[in-house]
Every structure is written in C-alpha cells, then in structure tokens.
Short mmCIF file of C-alpha atoms in Angstrom, two decimals:
data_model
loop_
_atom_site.label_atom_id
_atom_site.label_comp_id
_atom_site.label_asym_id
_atom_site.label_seq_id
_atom_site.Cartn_x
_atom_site.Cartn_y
_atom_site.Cartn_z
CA UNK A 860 87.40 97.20 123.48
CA UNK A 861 87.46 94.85 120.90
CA UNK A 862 89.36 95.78 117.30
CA UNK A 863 87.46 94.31 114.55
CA UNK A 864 88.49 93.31 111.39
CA UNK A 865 87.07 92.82 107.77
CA UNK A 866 87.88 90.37 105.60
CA UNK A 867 91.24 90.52 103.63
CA UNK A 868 92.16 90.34 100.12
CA UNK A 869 93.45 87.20 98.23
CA UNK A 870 97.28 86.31 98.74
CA UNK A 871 97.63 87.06 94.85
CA UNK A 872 97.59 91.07 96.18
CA UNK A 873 100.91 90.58 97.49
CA UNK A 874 102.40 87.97 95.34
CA UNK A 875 105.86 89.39 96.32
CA UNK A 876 105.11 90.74 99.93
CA UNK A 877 104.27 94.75 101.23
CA UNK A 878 104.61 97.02 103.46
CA UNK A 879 102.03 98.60 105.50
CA UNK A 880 104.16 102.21 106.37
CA UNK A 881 101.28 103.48 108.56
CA UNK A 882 99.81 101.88 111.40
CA UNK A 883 99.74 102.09 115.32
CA UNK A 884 99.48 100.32 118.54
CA UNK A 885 98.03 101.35 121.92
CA UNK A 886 98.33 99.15 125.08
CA UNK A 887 97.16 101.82 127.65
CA UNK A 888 97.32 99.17 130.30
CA UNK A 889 101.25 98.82 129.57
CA UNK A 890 101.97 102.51 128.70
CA UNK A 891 100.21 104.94 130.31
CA UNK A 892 99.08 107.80 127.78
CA UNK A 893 100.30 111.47 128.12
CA UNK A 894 97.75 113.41 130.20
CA UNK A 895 98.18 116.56 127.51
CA UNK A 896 97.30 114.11 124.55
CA UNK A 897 95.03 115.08 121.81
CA UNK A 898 92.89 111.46 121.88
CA UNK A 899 92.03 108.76 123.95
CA UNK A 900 92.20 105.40 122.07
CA UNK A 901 90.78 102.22 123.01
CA UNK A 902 93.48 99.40 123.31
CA UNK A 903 94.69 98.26 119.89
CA UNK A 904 97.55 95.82 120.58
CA UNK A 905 100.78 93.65 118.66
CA UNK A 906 98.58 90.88 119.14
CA UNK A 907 96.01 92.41 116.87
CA UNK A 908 98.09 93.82 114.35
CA UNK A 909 99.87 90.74 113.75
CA UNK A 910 96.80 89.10 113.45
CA UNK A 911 95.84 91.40 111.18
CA UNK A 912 99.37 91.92 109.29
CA UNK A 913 98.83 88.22 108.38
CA UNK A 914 95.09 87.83 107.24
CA UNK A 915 96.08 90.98 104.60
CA UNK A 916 98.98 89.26 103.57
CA UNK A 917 101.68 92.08 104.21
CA UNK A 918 105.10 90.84 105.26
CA UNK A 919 106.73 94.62 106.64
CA UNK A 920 105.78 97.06 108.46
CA UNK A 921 106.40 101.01 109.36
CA UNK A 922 105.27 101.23 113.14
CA UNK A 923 103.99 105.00 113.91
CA UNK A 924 104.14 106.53 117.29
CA UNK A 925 100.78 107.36 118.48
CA UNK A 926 100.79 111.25 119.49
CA UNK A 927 98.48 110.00 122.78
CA UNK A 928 101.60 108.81 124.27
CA UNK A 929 103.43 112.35 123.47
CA UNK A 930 107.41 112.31 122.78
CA UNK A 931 107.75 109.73 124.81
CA UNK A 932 108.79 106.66 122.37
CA UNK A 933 109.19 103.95 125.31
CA UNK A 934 106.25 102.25 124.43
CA UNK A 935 107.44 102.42 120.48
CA UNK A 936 110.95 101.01 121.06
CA UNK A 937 109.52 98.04 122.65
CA UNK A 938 106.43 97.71 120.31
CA UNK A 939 108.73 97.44 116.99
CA UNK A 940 111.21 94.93 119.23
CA UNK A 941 108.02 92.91 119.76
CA UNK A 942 106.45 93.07 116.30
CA UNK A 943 110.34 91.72 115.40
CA UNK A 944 112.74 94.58 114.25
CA UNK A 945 113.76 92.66 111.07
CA UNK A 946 110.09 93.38 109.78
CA UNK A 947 109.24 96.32 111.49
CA UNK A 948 110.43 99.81 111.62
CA UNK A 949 109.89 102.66 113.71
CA UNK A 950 108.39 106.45 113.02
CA UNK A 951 108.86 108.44 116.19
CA UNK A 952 107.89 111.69 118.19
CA UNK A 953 110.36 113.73 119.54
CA UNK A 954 110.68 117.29 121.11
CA UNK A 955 113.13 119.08 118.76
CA UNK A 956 114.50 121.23 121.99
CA UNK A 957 115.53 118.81 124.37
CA UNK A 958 115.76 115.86 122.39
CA UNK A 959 119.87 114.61 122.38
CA UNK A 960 121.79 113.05 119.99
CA UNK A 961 122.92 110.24 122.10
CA UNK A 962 118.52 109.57 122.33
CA UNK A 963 118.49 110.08 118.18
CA UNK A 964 121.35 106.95 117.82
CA UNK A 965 119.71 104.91 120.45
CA UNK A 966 116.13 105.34 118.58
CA UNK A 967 118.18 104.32 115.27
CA UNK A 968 119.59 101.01 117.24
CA UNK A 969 116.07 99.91 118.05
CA UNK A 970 115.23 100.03 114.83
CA UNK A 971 113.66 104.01 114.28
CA UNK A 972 114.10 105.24 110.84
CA UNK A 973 112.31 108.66 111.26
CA UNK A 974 109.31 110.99 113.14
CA UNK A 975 106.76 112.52 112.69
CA UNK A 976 105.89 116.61 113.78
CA UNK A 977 103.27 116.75 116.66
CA UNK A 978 101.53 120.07 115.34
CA UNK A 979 99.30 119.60 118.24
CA UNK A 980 102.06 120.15 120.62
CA UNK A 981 102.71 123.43 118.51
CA UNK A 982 99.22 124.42 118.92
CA UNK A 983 99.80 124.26 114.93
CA UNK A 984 97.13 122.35 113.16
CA UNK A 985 95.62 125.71 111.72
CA UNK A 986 98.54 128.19 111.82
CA UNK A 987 100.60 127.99 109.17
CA UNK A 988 103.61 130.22 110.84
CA UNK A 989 103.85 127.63 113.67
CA UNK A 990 103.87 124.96 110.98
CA UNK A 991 106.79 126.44 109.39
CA UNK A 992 108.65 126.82 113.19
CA UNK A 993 107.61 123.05 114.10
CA UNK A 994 109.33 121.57 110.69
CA UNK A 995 112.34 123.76 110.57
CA UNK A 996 112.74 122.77 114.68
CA UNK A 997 112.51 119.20 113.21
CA UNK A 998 114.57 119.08 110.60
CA UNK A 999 117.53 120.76 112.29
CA UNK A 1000 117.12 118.85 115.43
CA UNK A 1001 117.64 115.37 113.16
CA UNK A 1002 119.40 116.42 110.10
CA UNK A 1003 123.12 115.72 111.60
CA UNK A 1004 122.59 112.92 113.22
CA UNK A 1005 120.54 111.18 111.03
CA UNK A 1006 121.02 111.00 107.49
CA UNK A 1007 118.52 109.30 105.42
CA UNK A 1008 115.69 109.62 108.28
CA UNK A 1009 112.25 110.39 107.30
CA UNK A 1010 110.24 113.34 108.83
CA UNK A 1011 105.99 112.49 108.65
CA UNK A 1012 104.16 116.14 108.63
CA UNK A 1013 101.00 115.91 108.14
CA UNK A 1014 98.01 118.81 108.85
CA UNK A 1015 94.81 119.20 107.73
CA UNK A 1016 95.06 122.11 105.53
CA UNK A 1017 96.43 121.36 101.78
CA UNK A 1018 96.43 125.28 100.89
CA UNK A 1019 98.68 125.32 103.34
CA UNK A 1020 101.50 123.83 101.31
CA UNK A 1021 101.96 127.11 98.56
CA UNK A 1022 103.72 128.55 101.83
CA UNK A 1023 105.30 125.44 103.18
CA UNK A 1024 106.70 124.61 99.52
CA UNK A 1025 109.89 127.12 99.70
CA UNK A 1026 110.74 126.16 103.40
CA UNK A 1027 110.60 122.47 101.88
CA UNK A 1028 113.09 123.35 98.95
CA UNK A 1029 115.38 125.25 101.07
CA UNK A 1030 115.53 122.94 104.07
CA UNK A 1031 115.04 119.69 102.28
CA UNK A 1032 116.59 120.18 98.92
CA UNK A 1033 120.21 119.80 100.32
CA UNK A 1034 119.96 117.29 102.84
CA UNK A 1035 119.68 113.38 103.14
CA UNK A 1036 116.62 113.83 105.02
CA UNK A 1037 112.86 112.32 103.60
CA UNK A 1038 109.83 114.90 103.62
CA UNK A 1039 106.41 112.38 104.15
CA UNK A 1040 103.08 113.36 104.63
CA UNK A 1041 99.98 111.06 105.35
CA UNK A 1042 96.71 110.02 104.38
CA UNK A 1043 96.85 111.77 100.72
CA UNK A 1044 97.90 114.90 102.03
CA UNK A 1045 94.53 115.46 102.61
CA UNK A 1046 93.47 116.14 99.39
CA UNK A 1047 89.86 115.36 98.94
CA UNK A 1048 88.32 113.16 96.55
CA UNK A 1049 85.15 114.25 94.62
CA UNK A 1050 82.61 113.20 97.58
CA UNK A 1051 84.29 115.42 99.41
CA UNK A 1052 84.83 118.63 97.42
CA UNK A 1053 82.92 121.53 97.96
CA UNK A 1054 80.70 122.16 94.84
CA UNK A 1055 82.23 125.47 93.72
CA UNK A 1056 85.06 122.93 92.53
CA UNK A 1057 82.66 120.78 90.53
CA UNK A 1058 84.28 117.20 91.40
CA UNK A 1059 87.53 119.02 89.80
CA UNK A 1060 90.19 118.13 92.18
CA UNK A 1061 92.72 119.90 90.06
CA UNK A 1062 90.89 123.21 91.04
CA UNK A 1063 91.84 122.59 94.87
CA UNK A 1064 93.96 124.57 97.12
CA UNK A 1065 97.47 123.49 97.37
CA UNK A 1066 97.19 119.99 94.54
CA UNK A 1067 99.62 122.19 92.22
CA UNK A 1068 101.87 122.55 94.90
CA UNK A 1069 101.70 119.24 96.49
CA UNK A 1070 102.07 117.37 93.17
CA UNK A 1071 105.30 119.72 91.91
CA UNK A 1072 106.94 118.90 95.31
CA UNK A 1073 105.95 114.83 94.58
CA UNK A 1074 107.48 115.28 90.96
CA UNK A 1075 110.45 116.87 92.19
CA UNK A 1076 110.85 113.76 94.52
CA UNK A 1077 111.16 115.89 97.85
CA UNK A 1078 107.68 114.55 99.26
CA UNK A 1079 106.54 111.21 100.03
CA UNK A 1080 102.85 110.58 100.11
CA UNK A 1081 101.13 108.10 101.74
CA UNK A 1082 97.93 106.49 100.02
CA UNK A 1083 96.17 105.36 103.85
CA UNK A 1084 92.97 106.15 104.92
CA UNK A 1085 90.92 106.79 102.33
CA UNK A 1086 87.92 107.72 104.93
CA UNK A 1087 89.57 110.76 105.40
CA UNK A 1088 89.58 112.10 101.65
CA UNK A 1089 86.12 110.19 100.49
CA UNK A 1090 82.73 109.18 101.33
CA UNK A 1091 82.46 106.41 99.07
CA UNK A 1092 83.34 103.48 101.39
CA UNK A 1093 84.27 100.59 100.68
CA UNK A 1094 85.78 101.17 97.47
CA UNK A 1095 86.60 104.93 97.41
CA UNK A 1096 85.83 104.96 93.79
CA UNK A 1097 85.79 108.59 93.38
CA UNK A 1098 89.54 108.12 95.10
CA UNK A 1099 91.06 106.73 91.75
CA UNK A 1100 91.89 111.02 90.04
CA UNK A 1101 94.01 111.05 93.34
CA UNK A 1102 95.73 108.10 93.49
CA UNK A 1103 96.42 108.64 89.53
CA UNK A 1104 97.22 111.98 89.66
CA UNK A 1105 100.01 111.05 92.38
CA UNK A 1106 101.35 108.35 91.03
CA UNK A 1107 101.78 109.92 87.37
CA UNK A 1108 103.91 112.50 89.08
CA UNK A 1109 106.16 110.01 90.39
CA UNK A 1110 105.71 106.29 90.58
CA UNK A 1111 108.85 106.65 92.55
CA UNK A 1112 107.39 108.44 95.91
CA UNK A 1113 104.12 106.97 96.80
CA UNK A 1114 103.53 104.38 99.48
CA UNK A 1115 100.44 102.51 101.05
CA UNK A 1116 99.36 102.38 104.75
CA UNK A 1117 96.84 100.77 106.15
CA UNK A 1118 96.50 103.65 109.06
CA UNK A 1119 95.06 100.76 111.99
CA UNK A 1120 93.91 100.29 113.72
CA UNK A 1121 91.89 103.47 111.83
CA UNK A 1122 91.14 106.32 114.12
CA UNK A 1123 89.10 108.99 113.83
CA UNK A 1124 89.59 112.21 111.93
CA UNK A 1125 92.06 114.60 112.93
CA UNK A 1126 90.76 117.88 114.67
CA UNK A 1127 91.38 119.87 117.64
CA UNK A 1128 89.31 118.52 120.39
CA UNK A 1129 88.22 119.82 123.61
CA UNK A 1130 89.87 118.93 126.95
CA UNK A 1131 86.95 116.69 127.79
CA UNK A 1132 87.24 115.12 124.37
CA UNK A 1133 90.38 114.04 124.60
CA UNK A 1134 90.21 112.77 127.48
CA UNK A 1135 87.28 110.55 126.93
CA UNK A 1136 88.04 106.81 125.03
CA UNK A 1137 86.65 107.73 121.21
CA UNK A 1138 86.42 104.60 119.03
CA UNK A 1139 87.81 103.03 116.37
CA UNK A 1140 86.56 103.66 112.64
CA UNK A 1141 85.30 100.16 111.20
CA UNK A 1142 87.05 100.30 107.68
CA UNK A 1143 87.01 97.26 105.06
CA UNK A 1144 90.57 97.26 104.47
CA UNK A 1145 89.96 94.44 101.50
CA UNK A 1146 87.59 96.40 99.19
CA UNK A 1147 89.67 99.42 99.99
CA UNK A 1148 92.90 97.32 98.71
CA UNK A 1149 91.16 95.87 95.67
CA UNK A 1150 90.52 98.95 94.51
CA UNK A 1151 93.50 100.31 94.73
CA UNK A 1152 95.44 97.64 92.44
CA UNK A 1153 92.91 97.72 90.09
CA UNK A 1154 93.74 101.40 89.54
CA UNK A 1155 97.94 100.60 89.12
CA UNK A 1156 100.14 98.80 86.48
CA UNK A 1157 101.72 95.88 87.95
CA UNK A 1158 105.21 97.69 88.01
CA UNK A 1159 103.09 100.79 90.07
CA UNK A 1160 102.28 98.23 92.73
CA UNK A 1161 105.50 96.97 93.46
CA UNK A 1162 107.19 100.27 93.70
CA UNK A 1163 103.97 101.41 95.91
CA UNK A 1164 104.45 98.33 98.10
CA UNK A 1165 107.70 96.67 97.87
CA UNK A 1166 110.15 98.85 96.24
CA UNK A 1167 109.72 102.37 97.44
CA UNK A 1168 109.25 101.66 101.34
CA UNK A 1169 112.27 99.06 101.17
CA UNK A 1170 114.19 101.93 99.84
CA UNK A 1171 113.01 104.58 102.35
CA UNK A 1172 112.66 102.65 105.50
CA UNK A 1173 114.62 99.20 105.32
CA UNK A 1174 118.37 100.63 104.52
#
C-alpha cells in the first residue's frame, strides 16, 4: 500500500533545521511483525520517510519502535543505521524482566537514546494500577545503565495522571532519566470536549496535573498528531489553548512530531482486528505545521524544534 503525502511547508519553517521526535517505519516484508501485536500496518518504509523528511524540510529525526513488532528492536537498530545514525535516533521497546544490560549498551551503540512502555503488553491501557507497575518496571530496568535515556508513556486516559503524578516525582525526581509522553498527552482540544466542559479545556481531567509536572520540567510533551486531540483538520485551530497552555508552562519541554506515517487511534482491538492490515490516516502535515508556528514566538520554535530535542536526544 501506497503512503501518501501532502504538500509541505516553505523551507522558511525550518530556517535553522528540526527534528521530527515521532515517527515510524514498517517493512513487514523485511521484519516479520509479532503475532501478539496490537495493529497490523501497511508497509511504510526509509524510503518514504526520507522522502518525506526532505519535502518538510526537517534535517533530524527520533525513530520510534512500532509496538507491531513487540520488544523486539532488530528491525529498529537497522532502520536508524539506514536512515544514517548521525541524524537519526532511536526510541525502543523493551521487556523490563528479561531485558540485560549488556542489550541496554548495545541499543545505546546503535544509536538508541530511550523507550517507550508497551501498556498493551501490560494489558494496561485502562488500568491505572498496571500503569503504575509497567513504568516503575521501566524505569528501574534502565535507570543504571542508562543515564540521560528517555522513557515515552503514553495512554489514553489524562485523569489518569493525578495518580501517576507522585510515582513520577518519586521515581523521576532523582534520577537522570526523561519522562515523555505523546501526542499532547491526550488532552483534547475544544472539538473534542464533551459539552459539560463548555470548550474549557482547563476544566479537564488530569490538565492541572499534566501541566504542574511540564512546569516542574519532569515531563516532556510531544505536540504530534493533532487528529487525535481535534476535529478541525487541517489546521487544528481549536488546538492553539493547548499548544499555548503547554508551552507557557515551559518553553523548555515541548517538542514536535510528525507521528508518520500517521496511524490510527489508539484502542484495544479485537484479535481479528489486529490482525487485519488497517490503514494509514491521510493527514496534511503542511497546514498542520503552519499553524503551529503561527501560534509560537520565534525563540518558542527553535526550542520546540531545534533546541529542546538536540538537548534530549542528540547528547
């Protein structure tokens, strides 16, 4: 199946280069998927994204392990080795119990600066107890042997995060380790509220506690796929409280993926589901991007692009 793509924005987006942290590859052909996975995706391959990576004008990117191949990161060491490891890192999956440290240092050689919790493995995505068990299995499974890694958690629960917040101080708030989460934390935008909020996305379970944990600079968020907070495509106007509201609580900790090849939302899917190729989204990446700079200070943009994935992922 064929990966299209939308037209890109002008060079004058990137006057100084960017990073797309969240994007992923499948070459089933090459590397056969996990029979237990969660989705079937059509081939999306380093061909493509390179041919993408250059119409949009990026010059870096973060590389993250699709959770259809499982915690097997064969096919991710030699994707990021063949997108070119000086411009491309590497966000793993592991399992926390039987994962060694000799495999942690030889992920870190081939250019893997963190992972990324498969909740679906932890029959997790809407139990918050497991939650807490999969990221404290993480964490201590990485956090001596490798300092400055990142760890992506992502779920699709935000109220979730008033219990997750103390486990995040306590585990996170004395080590070298990097909390990120995806695709806004999941936040909704206005279009997607429910009314009792009124288009108030203050008024939404767990924004206090997602935005105190941003300020205090022990989460990362990731400002990718706007599809799955908004219904106003292309330009995810009602996005811009959001993207405002996280960035005025730290400049310092927000990034931008693109999330392509743009799968579907995340959910818990049937055996038969999963099993059974489900297509791309078709997402105009340029009108997404143009509004998104319009809504930043030229200083915002650089940190969001250049400055604050160069810090967290290129060291």
């Amino acid at each position: 199946m064929t990966v299209e793509h939308q037209p890109c924005p002008e060079p004058m987006l990137f006057p100084n280069g960017g990073w797309d942290v969240h994007h992923h590859i499948f070459e089933p052909a090459k590397f056969a998927y996990a029979p237990d996975r969660h989705l079937t995706p059509p081939p999306a391959t380093v061909e493509q994204f390179l041919a993408f990576k250059n119409k949009i004008g990026i010059t870096n990117s973060v590389l993250t392990h699709g959770l259809s191949y499982g915690s097997d990161c064969t096919s991710l060491k030699t994707f990021v080795r063949e997108l070119g490891e000086s411009g491309t890192r590497g966000i793993g999956v592991i399992d926390p119990e039987t994962t060694t440290p000799e495999e942690l240092q030889e992920m870190h050689a081939r250019g893997i600066r963190g992972i990324r919790v498969n909740l679906y493995q932890y029959q997790a995505m809407h139990d918050v107890e497991r939650q807490k068990q999969a990221l404290r299995a993480h964490i201590r499974a990485i956090k001596p042997q490798c300092p400055g890694w990142s760890i992506a958690f992502t779920h699709v629960h935000p109220e979730f995060w008033g219990e997750l917040k103390p486990i995040i101080e306590e585990e996170m708030g004395s080590s070298s380790l990097h909390l990120v989460t995806d695709h806004f934390a999941l936040l909704k935008a206005a279009s997607m509220l429910p009314a009792e909020y009124e288009g108030d996305i203050t008024r939404q379970p767990g924004f206090t506690e997602i935005m105190d944990l941003v300020r205090s600079g022990l989460l990362y968020v990731k400002l990718s796929a706007p599809y799955r907070v908004s219904h106003e495509a292309p330009r995810y106007a009602d996005v811009k409280p959001l993207v405002r509201a996280y960035v005025d609580a730290n400049p310092r900790q927000i990034l931008w993926g693109s999330d392509w090849p743009h799968t579907p939302h995340m959910k818990v899917r049937t055996r038969e589901e999963a099993l059974t190729e489900t297509p791309y989204l078709v997402i105009d990446d340029a009108e997404w991007l143009k509004s998104l700079r319009s809504w930043v200070s030229a200083e915002e943009w650089q940190a969001i692009m250049v400055s604050n994935p160069t810090k967290l992922y290129n060291w």
